[in-house]
Amino acid sequence: MAKRQADFIWFNGEIMPWQDATVHVMTHAIHYGSSVFEGVRAYHTPHQGTCVFRLAEHTQRLFDSAKIYRMTIPYTQEQVNQATRDIIRTNKLKSAYIRPIAFYGDIGMGLQVPFGQETELVIAAFEWGAYLGEEGLKNGVDACVTSWNRLAANTMPTGAKAGGNYLSSQLISMEARRHGYQEGIALDINGYLSEGAGENLFIIRNGVISTPPRTAAILPGITRDTVITLLAEMGYQVREENIPREALYLADEILMCGTAAEVTPVRSVDGIKVGNGGRGPITEKVQNAFFGLFDGTTEDKWGWLTPVE
Ligand code: PMP
């Protein structure tokens, strides 16, 4: 039975006890990775109660991922947004990690999914702390460059957040952890920096901030966009450009960002210290601006917070 992480779960339009939300072993997505999903966070804010961060953008990306794979999610984006708020409220969560996932269920073993086949839809919400650890948020994590490259652009679309893509992420993070690192960084097939197993990357040297472009086999993260926007507010422009591996070794600061990892400094890569081996000043500023959105010290000019109530 699934490890229970909250009391209730939203499954195909119904809120049901966590342990009742089960699927058949012949579920298409188990065999072929035919699912698209999101990772979303909700934060407790002193001024607006519990708020979902960039809910509309996450739901849009869920539907974009589905569109790429010609999947039909039998709900509107508004229904998904409403269901997300409902499941957080029903579980009485103050802060949450939210996992909406659309997948093909028990539709037979054919790879040829019938046109118009509808997906199942699950929305889970549960408590989940700092993905790379509280210590990592403050002092940075040790990362390595993995021997696995990210997907070639003409093999599978990395811009879709599809279940199957995460076999690549698992290889990356397993190799990193086996060698004693907290996270792995992958290159694309051209040898340029791509991203972490589940995070986008920013490299800072001499005040110049760069991040791999969408063409470097990344998932264009919503946190990546948040960081670019917050940096622009502070007067920093981010260059989206191909970055060679050695830039990791020469950086003054590196940060990783994603919904799960939030904004996490990288303190070493392949055993080489990044800057002075801790959280750099620009990273700290971005982190403060990012977490400030939730404690109210950063004004939410963009309407990124959706109150649950
Ligand atoms: N890259 C990958 C491979 C990811 O899984 C994630 C997490 N969804 C990200 C980047 C960061 O994306 P976001 O900021 O939208 O969570």
XYZ file of C-alpha atoms and ligand atoms in Angstrom:
325
model
C 0.000 0.000 0.000
C 1.188 3.517 -0.787
C 2.957 5.289 2.050
C 0.364 7.659 3.433
C 1.514 11.263 3.155
C -1.785 13.066 3.687
C -5.357 12.108 4.603
C -7.023 12.786 1.268
C -6.239 12.855 -2.418
C -8.072 14.190 -5.452
C -8.605 11.440 -8.047
C -10.693 11.879 -11.196
C -12.899 14.564 -9.735
C -13.420 12.986 -6.333
C -11.742 13.631 -3.014
C -11.072 10.275 -1.409
C -8.978 8.765 1.419
C -5.280 8.603 0.442
C -5.116 4.812 0.614
C -8.113 4.348 -1.721
C -6.519 6.151 -4.697
C -5.120 3.077 -6.426
C -4.682 1.957 -10.042
C -4.426 -1.410 -11.783
C -0.982 -2.976 -12.385
C -1.682 -2.840 -16.129
C -1.819 0.967 -16.025
C -0.302 2.215 -19.294
C 1.812 4.848 -17.529
C 3.569 2.230 -15.376
C 4.644 0.315 -18.468
C 5.477 3.171 -20.812
C 5.982 6.293 -18.714
C 2.928 7.891 -20.340
C 2.209 10.545 -17.756
C 2.672 14.296 -17.474
C 2.888 15.972 -14.124
C 3.764 19.047 -12.120
C 5.453 19.882 -8.867
C 3.905 22.912 -7.199
C 4.379 24.414 -3.756
C 2.055 26.237 -1.403
C 3.450 28.405 1.373
C 1.985 29.731 4.561
C 2.060 33.516 4.365
C 1.328 35.839 7.288
C -0.631 38.250 5.078
C -2.757 36.006 2.828
C -2.827 32.641 4.632
C -1.813 29.593 2.623
C -1.018 30.523 -0.974
C -0.128 28.407 -4.003
C 2.924 29.750 -5.829
C 2.440 30.401 -9.555
C -0.470 27.984 -9.779
C -1.721 29.233 -13.157
C 1.732 28.781 -14.752
C 2.107 25.252 -13.385
C -1.333 24.250 -14.609
C -0.592 25.791 -17.996
C 2.620 23.762 -18.209
C 0.716 20.587 -17.269
C -1.631 21.200 -20.183
C 1.293 22.123 -22.460
C 3.048 18.862 -21.594
C -0.188 16.982 -22.319
C -0.594 18.799 -25.647
C 2.881 17.778 -26.802
C 1.931 14.144 -26.207
C -1.574 14.603 -27.689
C -3.113 13.713 -24.347
C -6.594 14.872 -23.428
C -7.006 15.915 -19.808
C -10.779 15.819 -19.257
C -10.853 18.949 -17.072
C -10.328 22.648 -17.656
C -7.366 24.524 -16.222
C -9.790 26.370 -13.940
C -11.077 23.055 -12.599
C -7.518 21.905 -11.917
C -6.721 25.163 -10.121
C -9.857 24.855 -8.024
C -9.181 21.181 -7.259
C -5.635 22.101 -6.168
C -6.955 24.602 -3.663
C -9.645 22.117 -2.520
C -7.212 19.299 -1.776
C -4.882 21.575 0.206
C -7.833 22.817 2.243
C -9.311 19.350 2.777
C -5.970 18.108 4.084
C -5.739 21.182 6.369
C -2.230 21.887 5.065
C -0.556 25.184 5.878
C 2.234 24.586 3.387
C 2.365 21.827 0.822
C 4.048 20.175 -2.108
C 1.409 19.511 -4.730
C 1.659 16.824 -7.358
C -0.895 16.905 -10.173
C -0.387 14.001 -12.570
C -2.300 13.078 -15.713
C -1.696 9.578 -17.046
C -3.089 6.840 -19.215
C -4.702 4.213 -17.022
C -5.733 0.666 -17.833
C -6.320 1.271 -21.550
C -4.655 -1.841 -22.938
C -1.054 -2.537 -23.848
C -0.955 -0.950 -27.294
C 1.571 1.825 -27.777
C -0.878 3.406 -30.193
C -3.138 5.246 -27.816
C -6.535 5.815 -29.459
C -6.978 9.434 -30.592
C -8.987 11.370 -28.050
C -8.203 8.898 -25.259
C -8.711 10.714 -21.981
C -6.223 10.609 -19.136
C -6.828 9.979 -15.483
C -5.984 12.911 -13.230
C -4.664 12.872 -9.693
C -3.836 15.831 -7.483
C -1.939 14.984 -4.311
C -0.917 17.552 -1.693
C 1.267 16.800 1.304
C 3.935 18.312 3.493
C 7.466 18.250 2.105
C 10.454 20.136 3.486
C 13.587 21.430 1.751
C 14.409 18.964 -1.065
C 18.176 19.375 -0.805
C 18.049 19.896 2.980
C 17.792 22.977 5.229
C 21.568 22.904 5.611
C 21.923 22.992 1.802
C 19.653 26.030 1.561
C 21.945 27.915 3.915
C 25.430 26.681 3.184
C 25.135 25.145 -0.256
C 25.293 21.628 -1.653
C 28.125 19.628 -3.177
C 27.404 18.711 -6.789
C 29.174 16.823 -9.545
C 28.955 16.661 -13.308
C 27.403 13.322 -14.156
C 28.499 11.016 -16.952
C 24.907 10.956 -18.264
C 23.945 13.578 -20.829
C 20.473 15.066 -20.950
C 18.204 14.033 -23.798
C 18.974 15.029 -27.363
C 16.409 17.532 -28.655
C 15.135 15.147 -31.315
C 14.712 12.171 -29.008
C 12.318 13.302 -26.295
C 11.099 16.822 -25.555
C 12.674 18.042 -22.314
C 10.251 20.979 -22.330
C 7.473 18.527 -21.490
C 7.386 17.433 -17.881
C 6.625 13.813 -18.690
C 7.058 10.804 -16.414
C 9.426 9.016 -18.793
C 11.897 11.918 -18.742
C 12.569 11.259 -15.101
C 14.490 8.088 -15.832
C 17.182 10.487 -17.051
C 16.913 12.487 -13.810
C 17.126 9.317 -11.730
C 20.324 8.200 -13.464
C 21.818 11.639 -12.845
C 20.967 11.871 -9.169
C 21.722 8.209 -8.397
C 25.217 8.545 -9.850
C 25.793 11.759 -7.890
C 24.632 10.250 -4.609
C 26.600 7.038 -5.127
C 29.724 9.178 -5.364
C 28.842 11.161 -2.246
C 27.384 14.301 -3.839
C 23.971 15.734 -3.097
C 23.055 16.480 -6.692
C 24.242 15.836 -10.226
C 24.573 18.365 -13.020
C 24.165 17.125 -16.589
C 25.603 18.378 -19.857
C 23.587 18.316 -23.052
C 24.693 16.156 -25.988
C 26.791 19.056 -27.316
C 28.743 19.187 -24.074
C 27.220 22.422 -22.773
C 25.708 22.780 -19.322
C 22.110 21.711 -19.143
C 20.581 21.348 -15.677
C 20.487 19.385 -12.448
C 18.388 16.236 -12.068
C 15.439 18.380 -11.038
C 16.761 21.943 -10.988
C 17.826 24.706 -13.340
C 21.232 26.324 -12.955
C 22.569 29.859 -12.688
C 26.286 30.664 -12.831
C 27.714 33.962 -11.582
C 31.166 35.351 -12.278
C 32.330 38.928 -11.912
C 28.728 40.041 -11.493
C 27.683 38.438 -14.797
C 24.840 35.962 -14.398
C 24.162 33.289 -16.979
C 21.845 30.327 -17.331
C 21.599 27.611 -19.994
C 19.072 28.416 -22.746
C 15.932 26.426 -23.552
C 17.898 24.727 -26.336
C 20.288 23.107 -23.831
C 17.867 20.229 -23.046
C 16.405 21.905 -19.979
C 12.934 21.953 -18.552
C 12.333 25.718 -18.602
C 11.541 26.017 -14.922
C 8.982 28.293 -13.369
C 11.451 28.955 -10.545
C 14.070 29.790 -13.210
C 11.668 32.391 -14.574
C 11.029 33.632 -11.016
C 14.774 34.007 -10.387
C 15.272 35.865 -13.690
C 12.401 38.218 -12.790
C 13.616 38.837 -9.227
C 17.164 39.484 -10.482
C 15.811 41.983 -13.034
C 14.022 43.772 -10.169
C 17.408 44.083 -8.447
C 18.994 45.442 -11.606
C 20.739 42.276 -12.794
C 20.298 40.994 -16.315
C 20.604 37.272 -16.897
C 22.277 35.955 -20.046
C 20.663 32.879 -21.510
C 23.592 31.347 -23.342
C 25.490 28.132 -23.887
C 27.855 27.618 -20.979
C 30.939 25.388 -21.054
C 31.608 22.932 -18.237
C 34.651 24.792 -16.949
C 32.463 27.781 -16.055
C 31.320 25.645 -13.105
C 34.881 25.528 -11.809
C 35.542 29.246 -12.274
C 32.229 30.569 -10.950
C 32.054 32.944 -7.985
C 28.585 31.602 -7.248
C 26.288 28.878 -8.559
C 22.674 28.403 -7.649
C 20.202 25.659 -8.424
C 16.510 26.316 -8.473
C 13.277 24.421 -8.834
C 9.970 24.008 -7.080
C 11.314 21.217 -4.867
C 14.846 22.635 -4.408
C 13.610 26.264 -4.189
C 16.768 28.430 -4.432
C 19.801 26.453 -3.282
C 23.462 27.520 -3.470
C 26.046 25.096 -4.850
C 29.239 25.216 -2.795
C 31.396 22.828 -4.801
C 31.406 21.043 -8.150
C 33.503 17.917 -8.674
C 35.313 18.744 -5.444
C 36.303 22.234 -6.640
C 35.157 25.019 -4.344
C 32.712 27.513 -5.861
C 33.892 31.024 -4.882
C 34.704 30.847 -1.206
C 32.758 27.644 -0.742
C 29.515 28.910 0.716
C 26.490 30.954 -0.269
C 27.529 33.941 -2.370
C 26.103 37.452 -1.996
C 23.944 37.504 -5.135
C 22.561 34.060 -4.336
C 21.699 35.276 -0.847
C 19.912 38.308 -2.279
C 17.874 36.145 -4.662
C 17.054 33.699 -1.874
C 15.877 36.524 0.374
C 13.770 37.985 -2.419
C 12.330 34.537 -3.203
C 11.433 33.559 0.372
C 10.379 37.170 0.960
C 7.450 36.537 -1.376
C 6.078 34.200 1.282
C 6.811 36.181 4.439
C 5.572 39.361 2.789
C 8.909 41.212 2.656
C 8.974 40.972 -1.162
C 5.987 42.627 -2.768
C 4.147 40.206 -5.074
C 3.918 42.566 -8.046
C 3.195 39.727 -10.408
C 0.186 38.106 -8.759
C 2.174 34.908 -8.196
C 0.377 33.982 -4.983
C -3.046 32.346 -5.140
C -4.706 32.143 -1.722
C -6.202 28.739 -0.953
C -9.164 30.236 0.917
N 14.459 20.769 -14.498
C 13.908 19.589 -14.196
C 14.379 18.366 -14.899
C 12.908 19.516 -13.223
O 12.353 18.343 -12.899
C 12.502 20.689 -12.557
C 11.464 20.623 -11.479
N 10.169 20.640 -12.009
C 13.092 21.900 -12.922
C 14.076 21.901 -13.895
C 12.655 23.181 -12.291
O 11.371 23.508 -12.716
P 10.363 24.337 -11.824
O 11.097 25.518 -11.338
O 9.260 24.692 -12.728
O 9.945 23.463 -10.710
